[in-house]
Coordinates of C-alpha atoms in Angstrom, one line a residue:
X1 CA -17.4 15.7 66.5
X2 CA -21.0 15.4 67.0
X3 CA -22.6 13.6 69.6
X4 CA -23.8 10.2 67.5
X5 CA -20.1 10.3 66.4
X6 CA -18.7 10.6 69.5
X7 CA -20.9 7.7 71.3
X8 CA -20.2 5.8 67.9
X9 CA -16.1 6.2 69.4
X10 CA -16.7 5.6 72.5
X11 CA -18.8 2.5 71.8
X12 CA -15.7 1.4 70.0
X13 CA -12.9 1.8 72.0
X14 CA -15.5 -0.2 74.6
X15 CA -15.2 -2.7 72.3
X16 CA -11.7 -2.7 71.1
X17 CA -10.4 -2.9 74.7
X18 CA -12.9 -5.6 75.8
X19 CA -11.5 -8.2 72.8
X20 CA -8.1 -6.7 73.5
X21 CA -8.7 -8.3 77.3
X22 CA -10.8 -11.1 75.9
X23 CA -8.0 -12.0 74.3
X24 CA -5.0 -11.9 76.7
X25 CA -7.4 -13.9 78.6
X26 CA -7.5 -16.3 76.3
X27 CA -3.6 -16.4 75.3
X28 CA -2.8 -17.4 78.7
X29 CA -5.0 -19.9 79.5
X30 CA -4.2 -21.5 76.0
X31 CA -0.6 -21.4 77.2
X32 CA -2.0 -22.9 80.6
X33 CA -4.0 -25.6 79.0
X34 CA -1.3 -26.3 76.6
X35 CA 1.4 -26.7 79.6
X36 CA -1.2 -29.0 81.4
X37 CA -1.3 -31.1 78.2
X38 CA 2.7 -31.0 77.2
X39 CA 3.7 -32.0 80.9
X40 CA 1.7 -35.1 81.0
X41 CA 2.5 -36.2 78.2
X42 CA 6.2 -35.5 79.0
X43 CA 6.3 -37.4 82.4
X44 CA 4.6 -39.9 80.9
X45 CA 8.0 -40.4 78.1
X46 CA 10.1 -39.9 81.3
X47 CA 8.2 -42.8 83.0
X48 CA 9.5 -45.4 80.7
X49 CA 13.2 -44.3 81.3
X50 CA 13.2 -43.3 84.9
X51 CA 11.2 -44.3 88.6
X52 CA 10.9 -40.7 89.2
X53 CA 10.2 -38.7 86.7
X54 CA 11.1 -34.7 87.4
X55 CA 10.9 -31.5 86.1
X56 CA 12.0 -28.2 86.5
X57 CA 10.4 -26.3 89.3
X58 CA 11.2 -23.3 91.5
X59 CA 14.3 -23.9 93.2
X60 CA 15.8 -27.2 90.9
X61 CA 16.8 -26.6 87.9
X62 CA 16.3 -29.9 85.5
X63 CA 17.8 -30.9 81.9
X64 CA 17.0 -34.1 79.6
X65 CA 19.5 -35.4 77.1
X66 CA 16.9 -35.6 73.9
X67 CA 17.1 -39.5 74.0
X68 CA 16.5 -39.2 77.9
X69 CA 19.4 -41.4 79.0
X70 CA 20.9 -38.7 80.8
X71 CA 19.5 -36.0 83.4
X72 CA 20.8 -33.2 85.6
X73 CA 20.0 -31.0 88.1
X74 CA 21.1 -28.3 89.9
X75 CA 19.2 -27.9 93.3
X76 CA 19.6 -24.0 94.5
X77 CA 17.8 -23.9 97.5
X78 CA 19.9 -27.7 98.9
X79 CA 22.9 -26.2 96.8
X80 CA 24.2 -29.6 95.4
X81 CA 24.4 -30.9 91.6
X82 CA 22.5 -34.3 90.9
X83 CA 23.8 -36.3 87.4
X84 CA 21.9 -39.5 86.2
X85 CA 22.9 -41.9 83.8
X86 CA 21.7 -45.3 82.2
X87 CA 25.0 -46.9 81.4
X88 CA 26.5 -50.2 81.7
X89 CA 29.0 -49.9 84.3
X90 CA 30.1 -47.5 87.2
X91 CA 33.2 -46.7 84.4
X92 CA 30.8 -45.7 81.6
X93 CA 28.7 -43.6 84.1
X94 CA 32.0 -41.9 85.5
X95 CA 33.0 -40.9 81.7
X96 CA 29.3 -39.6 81.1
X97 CA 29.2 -37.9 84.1
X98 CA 32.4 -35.9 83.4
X99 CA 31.1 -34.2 80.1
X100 CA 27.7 -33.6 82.0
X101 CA 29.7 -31.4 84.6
X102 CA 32.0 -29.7 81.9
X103 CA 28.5 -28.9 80.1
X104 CA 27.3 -27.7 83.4
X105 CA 29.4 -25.7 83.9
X106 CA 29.9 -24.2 80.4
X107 CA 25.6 -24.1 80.4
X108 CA 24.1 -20.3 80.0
X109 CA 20.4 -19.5 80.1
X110 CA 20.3 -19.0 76.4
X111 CA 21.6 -23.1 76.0
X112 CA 19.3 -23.8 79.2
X113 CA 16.1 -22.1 77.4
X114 CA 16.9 -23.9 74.0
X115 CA 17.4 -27.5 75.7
X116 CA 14.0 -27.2 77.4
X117 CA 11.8 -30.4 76.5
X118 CA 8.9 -29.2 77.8
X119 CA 8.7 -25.5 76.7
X120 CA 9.5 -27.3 73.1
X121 CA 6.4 -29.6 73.5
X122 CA 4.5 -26.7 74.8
X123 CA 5.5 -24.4 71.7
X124 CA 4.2 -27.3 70.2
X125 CA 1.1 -27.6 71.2
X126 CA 0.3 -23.9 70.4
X127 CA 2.0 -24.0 66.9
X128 CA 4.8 -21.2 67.9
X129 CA 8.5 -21.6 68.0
X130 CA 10.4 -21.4 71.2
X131 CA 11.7 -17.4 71.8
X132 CA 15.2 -17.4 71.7
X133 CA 16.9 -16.1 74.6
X134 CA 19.9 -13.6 74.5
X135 CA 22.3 -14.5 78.1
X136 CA 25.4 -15.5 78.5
X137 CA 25.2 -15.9 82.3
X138 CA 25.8 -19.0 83.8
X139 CA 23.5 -21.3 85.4
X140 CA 26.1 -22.1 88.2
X141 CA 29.7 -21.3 87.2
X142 CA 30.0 -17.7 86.8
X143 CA 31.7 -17.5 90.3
X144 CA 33.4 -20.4 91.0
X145 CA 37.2 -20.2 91.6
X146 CA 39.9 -22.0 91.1
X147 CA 39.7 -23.7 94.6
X148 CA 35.9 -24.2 94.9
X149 CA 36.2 -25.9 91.1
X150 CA 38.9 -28.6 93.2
X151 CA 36.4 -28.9 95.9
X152 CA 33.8 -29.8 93.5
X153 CA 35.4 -32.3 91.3
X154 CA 37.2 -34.2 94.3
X155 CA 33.5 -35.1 94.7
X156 CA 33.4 -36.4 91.1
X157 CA 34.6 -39.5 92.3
X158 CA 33.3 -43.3 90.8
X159 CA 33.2 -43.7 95.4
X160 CA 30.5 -41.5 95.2
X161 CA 28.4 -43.0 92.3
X162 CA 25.1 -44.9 93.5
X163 CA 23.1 -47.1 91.2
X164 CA 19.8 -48.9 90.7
X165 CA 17.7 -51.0 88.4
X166 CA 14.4 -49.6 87.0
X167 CA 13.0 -51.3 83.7
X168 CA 15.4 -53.6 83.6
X169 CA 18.4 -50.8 82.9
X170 CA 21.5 -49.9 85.5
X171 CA 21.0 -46.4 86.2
X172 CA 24.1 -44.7 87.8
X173 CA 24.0 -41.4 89.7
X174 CA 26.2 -39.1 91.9
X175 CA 25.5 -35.9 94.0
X176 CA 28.1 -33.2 94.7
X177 CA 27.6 -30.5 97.2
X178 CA 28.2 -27.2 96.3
X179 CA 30.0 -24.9 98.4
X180 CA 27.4 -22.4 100.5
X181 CA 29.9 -19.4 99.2
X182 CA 29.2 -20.5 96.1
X183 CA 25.7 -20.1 96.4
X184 CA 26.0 -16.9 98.0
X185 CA 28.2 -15.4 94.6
X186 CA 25.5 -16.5 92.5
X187 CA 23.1 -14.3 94.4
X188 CA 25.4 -11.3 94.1
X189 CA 25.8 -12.2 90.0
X190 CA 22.5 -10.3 89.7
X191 CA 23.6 -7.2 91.5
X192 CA 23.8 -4.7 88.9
X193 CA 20.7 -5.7 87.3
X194 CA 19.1 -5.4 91.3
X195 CA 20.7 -2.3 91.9
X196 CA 19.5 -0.6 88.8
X197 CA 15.4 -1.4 88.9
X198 CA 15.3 -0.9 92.7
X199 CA 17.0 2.4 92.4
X200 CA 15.0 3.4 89.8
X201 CA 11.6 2.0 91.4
X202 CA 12.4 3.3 94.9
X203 CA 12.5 -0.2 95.9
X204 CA 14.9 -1.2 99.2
X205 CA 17.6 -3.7 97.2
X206 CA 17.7 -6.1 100.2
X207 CA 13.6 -6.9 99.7
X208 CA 14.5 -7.7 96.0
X209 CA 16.9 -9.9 96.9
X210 CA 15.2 -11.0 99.7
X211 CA 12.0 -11.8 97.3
X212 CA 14.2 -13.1 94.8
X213 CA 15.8 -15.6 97.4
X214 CA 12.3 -16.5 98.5
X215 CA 10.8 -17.2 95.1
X216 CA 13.1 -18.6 93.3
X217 CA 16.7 -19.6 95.3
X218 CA 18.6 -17.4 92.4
X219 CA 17.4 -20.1 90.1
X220 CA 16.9 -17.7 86.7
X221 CA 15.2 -21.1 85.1
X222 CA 12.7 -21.5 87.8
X223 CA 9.0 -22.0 86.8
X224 CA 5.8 -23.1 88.9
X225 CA 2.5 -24.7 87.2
X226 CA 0.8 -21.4 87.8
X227 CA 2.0 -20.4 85.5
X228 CA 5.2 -18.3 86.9
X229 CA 8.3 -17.9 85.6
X230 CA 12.6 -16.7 86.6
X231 CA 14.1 -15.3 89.5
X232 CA 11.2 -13.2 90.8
X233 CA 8.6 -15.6 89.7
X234 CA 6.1 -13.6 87.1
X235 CA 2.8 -15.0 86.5
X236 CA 2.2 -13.4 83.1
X237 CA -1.2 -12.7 83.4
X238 CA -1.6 -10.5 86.4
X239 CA 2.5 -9.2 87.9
X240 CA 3.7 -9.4 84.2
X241 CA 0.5 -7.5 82.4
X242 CA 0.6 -4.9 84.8
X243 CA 4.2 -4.1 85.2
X244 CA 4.8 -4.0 81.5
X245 CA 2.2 -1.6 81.4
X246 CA 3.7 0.5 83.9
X247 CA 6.9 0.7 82.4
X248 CA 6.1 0.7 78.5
X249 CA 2.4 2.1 78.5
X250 CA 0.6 -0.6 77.1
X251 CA 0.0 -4.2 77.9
X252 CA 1.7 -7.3 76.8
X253 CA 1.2 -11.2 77.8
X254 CA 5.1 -11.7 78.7
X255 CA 6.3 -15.4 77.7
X256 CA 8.5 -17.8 79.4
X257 CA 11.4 -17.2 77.5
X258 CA 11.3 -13.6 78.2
X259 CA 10.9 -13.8 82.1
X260 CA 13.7 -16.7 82.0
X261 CA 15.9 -13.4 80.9
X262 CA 17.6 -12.3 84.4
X263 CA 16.9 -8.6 83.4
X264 CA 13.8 -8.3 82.2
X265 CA 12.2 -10.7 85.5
X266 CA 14.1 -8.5 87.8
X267 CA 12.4 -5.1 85.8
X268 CA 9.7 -6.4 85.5
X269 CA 9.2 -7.7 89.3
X270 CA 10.7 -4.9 90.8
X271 CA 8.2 -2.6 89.1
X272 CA 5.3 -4.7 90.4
X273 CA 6.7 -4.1 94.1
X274 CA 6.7 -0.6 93.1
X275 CA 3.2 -0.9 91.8
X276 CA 1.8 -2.4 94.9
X277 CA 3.8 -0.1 97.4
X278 CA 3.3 3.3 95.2
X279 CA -0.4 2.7 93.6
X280 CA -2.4 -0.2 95.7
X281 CA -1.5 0.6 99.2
X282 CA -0.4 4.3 98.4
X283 CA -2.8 5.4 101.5
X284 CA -1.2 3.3 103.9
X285 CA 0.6 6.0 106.1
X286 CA 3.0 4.1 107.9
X287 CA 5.7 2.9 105.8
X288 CA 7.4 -0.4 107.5
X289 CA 3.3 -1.1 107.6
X290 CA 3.2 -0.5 104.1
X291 CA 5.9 -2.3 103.5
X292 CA 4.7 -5.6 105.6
X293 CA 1.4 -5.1 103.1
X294 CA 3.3 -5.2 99.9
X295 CA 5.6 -8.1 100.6
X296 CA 2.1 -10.3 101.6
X297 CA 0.5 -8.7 99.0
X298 CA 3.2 -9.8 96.2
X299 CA 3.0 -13.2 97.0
X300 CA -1.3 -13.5 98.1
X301 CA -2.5 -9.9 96.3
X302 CA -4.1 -6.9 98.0
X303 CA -7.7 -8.5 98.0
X304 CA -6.1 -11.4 100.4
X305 CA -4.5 -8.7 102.4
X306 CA -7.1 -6.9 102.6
X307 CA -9.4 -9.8 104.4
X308 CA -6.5 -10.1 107.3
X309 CA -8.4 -7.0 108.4
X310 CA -11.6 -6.3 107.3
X311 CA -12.7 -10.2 106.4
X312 CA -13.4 -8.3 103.5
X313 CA -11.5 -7.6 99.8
X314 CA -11.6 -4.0 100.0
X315 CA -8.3 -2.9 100.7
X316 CA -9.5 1.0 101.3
X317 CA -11.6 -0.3 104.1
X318 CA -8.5 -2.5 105.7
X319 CA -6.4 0.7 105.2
X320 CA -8.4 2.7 107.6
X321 CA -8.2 0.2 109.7
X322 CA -4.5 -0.3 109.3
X323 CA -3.6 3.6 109.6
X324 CA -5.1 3.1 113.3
X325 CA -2.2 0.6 114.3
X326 CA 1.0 0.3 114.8
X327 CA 3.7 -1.4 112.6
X328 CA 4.0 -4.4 114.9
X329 CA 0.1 -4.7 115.1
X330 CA 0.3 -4.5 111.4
X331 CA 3.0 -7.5 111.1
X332 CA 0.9 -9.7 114.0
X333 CA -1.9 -9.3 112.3
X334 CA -1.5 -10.2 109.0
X335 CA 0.8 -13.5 110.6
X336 CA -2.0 -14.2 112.4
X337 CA -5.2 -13.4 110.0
X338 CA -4.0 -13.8 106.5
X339 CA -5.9 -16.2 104.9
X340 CA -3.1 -18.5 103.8
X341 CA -0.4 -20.2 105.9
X342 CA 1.5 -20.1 102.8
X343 CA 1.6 -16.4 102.7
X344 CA 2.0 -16.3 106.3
X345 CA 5.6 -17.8 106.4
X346 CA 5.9 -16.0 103.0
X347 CA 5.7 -12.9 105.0
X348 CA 8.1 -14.6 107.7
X349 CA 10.6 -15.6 105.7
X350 CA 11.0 -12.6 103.3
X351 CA 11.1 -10.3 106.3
X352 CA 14.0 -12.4 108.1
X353 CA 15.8 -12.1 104.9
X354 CA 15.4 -8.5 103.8
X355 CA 17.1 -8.2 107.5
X356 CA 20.3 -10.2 106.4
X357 CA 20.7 -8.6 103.2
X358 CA 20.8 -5.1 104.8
X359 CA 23.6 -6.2 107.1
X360 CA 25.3 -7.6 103.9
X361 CA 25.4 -4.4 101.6
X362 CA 25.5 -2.4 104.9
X363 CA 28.9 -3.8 105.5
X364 CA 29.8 -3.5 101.8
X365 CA 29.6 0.2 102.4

């Protein structure tokens, strides 16, 4: 090749993989812009039917009937269910409320995904169709037994129904708690899935669970205005982008309806972990310092870690820093100079729990 040619190449793969990241950029904030747009709208229809409009966010789980006279919830992080109802007596509302626990029970994440208002008026807005999702896990019921199921519907009681008047309708409602045990099973629903990307990303399992916990509750529909999406909560553009590099050897704008997949999320968030611990802050020496330095860095990013100890973004000059200290100087430090207090209890809380779910599969042999 001669040497015009071969600048002639060069130029163009230049310019290839510029519009190739011109355009991811673009994708995402058209997806961004057209979430924006499709939840306005959307609490703006649910403003006519109820006083408090709500949506799905990280830890609750919400679902519309299409005419919006009915709504439910499943709340993972205050483990209770919530039904709603306009109906004309307490009698109606206890016959509606019935089927909306039977469906709630009976509810995967492939119906889940299909129900989903908003992601409909989204895929809308940006002329797509919804991706189908393949999963027939259970938002909630997978491991409930016999006698947690007769817990749970003694509390299915018309006693236990509450109502209230918005726009001149009756609006019913009841709350049943769910058992903490119950909880706890649907954690461990995702264990083989856990077990096999943290084994294969040298990963500890109890700091993906203890992320996943953090993030999410074990809600796999869970979703912030980010955007971030499922269990481990992927922002597409930056965790998602680069792990799906990593793993497949090129880059792909993930979309909702893939991260809602238990799987993939866990795959694809256990390999960002293991790009962070094994790439960004490979020259960290000490590893329970390296490790205090991922788990900020998953939820803030190295740059933000990186200021808790140089007040700069360079994360090779907080390294040499860092390799000078101790692992508890490490952990004060960032709790006491990270940038956000966010990230600070982020780094709290995810630490306390990787703690308990080391005793848990430590005593499970």
């Amino acid at each position: 090749m001669y040497a015009e040619d071969f600048q002639d190449y060069q130029q163009r793969v230049t310019q290839n993989f510029t519009h190739y990241k011109k355009n991811i950029h673009n994708n995402f904030l058209a997806y961004k812009h057209a979430q924006q747009k499709a939840l306005k709208k959307f609490k703006k229809e649910l403003k006519v039917k109820w006083k408090n409009p709500q949506v799905s966010t990280r830890y609750k789980w919400v679902e519309y009937s299409k005419d919006l006279q009915e709504r439910k919830s499943i709340d993972y992080k205050k483990h209770v269910m919530h039904f709603e109802v306009h109906a004309k007596n307490r009698a109606d509302a206890m016959t509606q409320f019935s089927s909306m626990f039977n469906n709630t029970l009976n509810e995967d994440i492939t119906t889940a995904n299909k129900k989903d208002l908003l992601e409909h008026k989204i895929a809308k807005i940006l002329h797509k169709q919804v991706q189908a999702i393949t999963s027939s896990k259970k938002l909630i019921a997978e491991h409930i037994d016999t006698k947690d199921l007769k817990k749970i519907k003694n509390k299915l009681n018309i006693n236990n129904v509450h109502s209230y008047t918005y726009n001149h309708k009756n609006i019913y409602m009841i709350t049943i708690p769910l058992p903490n045990r119950v909880m706890a099973k649907n954690a461990m629903r995702f264990q083989k899935d856990i077990a096999l990307s943290s084994a294969k990303e040298q990963i500890p399992i109890s700091l993906v669970y203890a992320i996943i916990h953090s993030e999410s509750a074990f809600n796999p529909m869970a979703r912030s205005y980010i955007p971030a999406f499922g269990l481990m909560q992927i922002v597409p553009k930056t965790a998602g982008l680069d792990s799906y590099y990593y793993l497949y050897g090129y880059k792909k704008l993930l979309s909702a309806s893939y991260l809602y997949t238990p799987n993939n999320n866990i795959r694809i968030g256990t390999a960002y972990l293991h790009i962070i611990y094994y790439k960004y802050l490979k020259n960290i020496k000490n590893r329970q310092s390296r490790l205090y330095c991922t788990i900020a860095a998953y939820n803030t990013g190295s740059g933000n870690v990186a200021r808790a100890f140089s007040k700069k973004r360079n994360i090779s000059v907080a390294i040499r820093k860092i390799n000078t200290m101790t692992s508890n100087e490490v952990y004060n430090t960032l709790l006491l100079k990270l940038p956000y207090n966010e990230t600070k209890h982020y780094l709290k809380v995810v630490n306390h729990r990787r703690h308990m779910y080391q005793k848990i599969f430590s005593t499970k042999g």
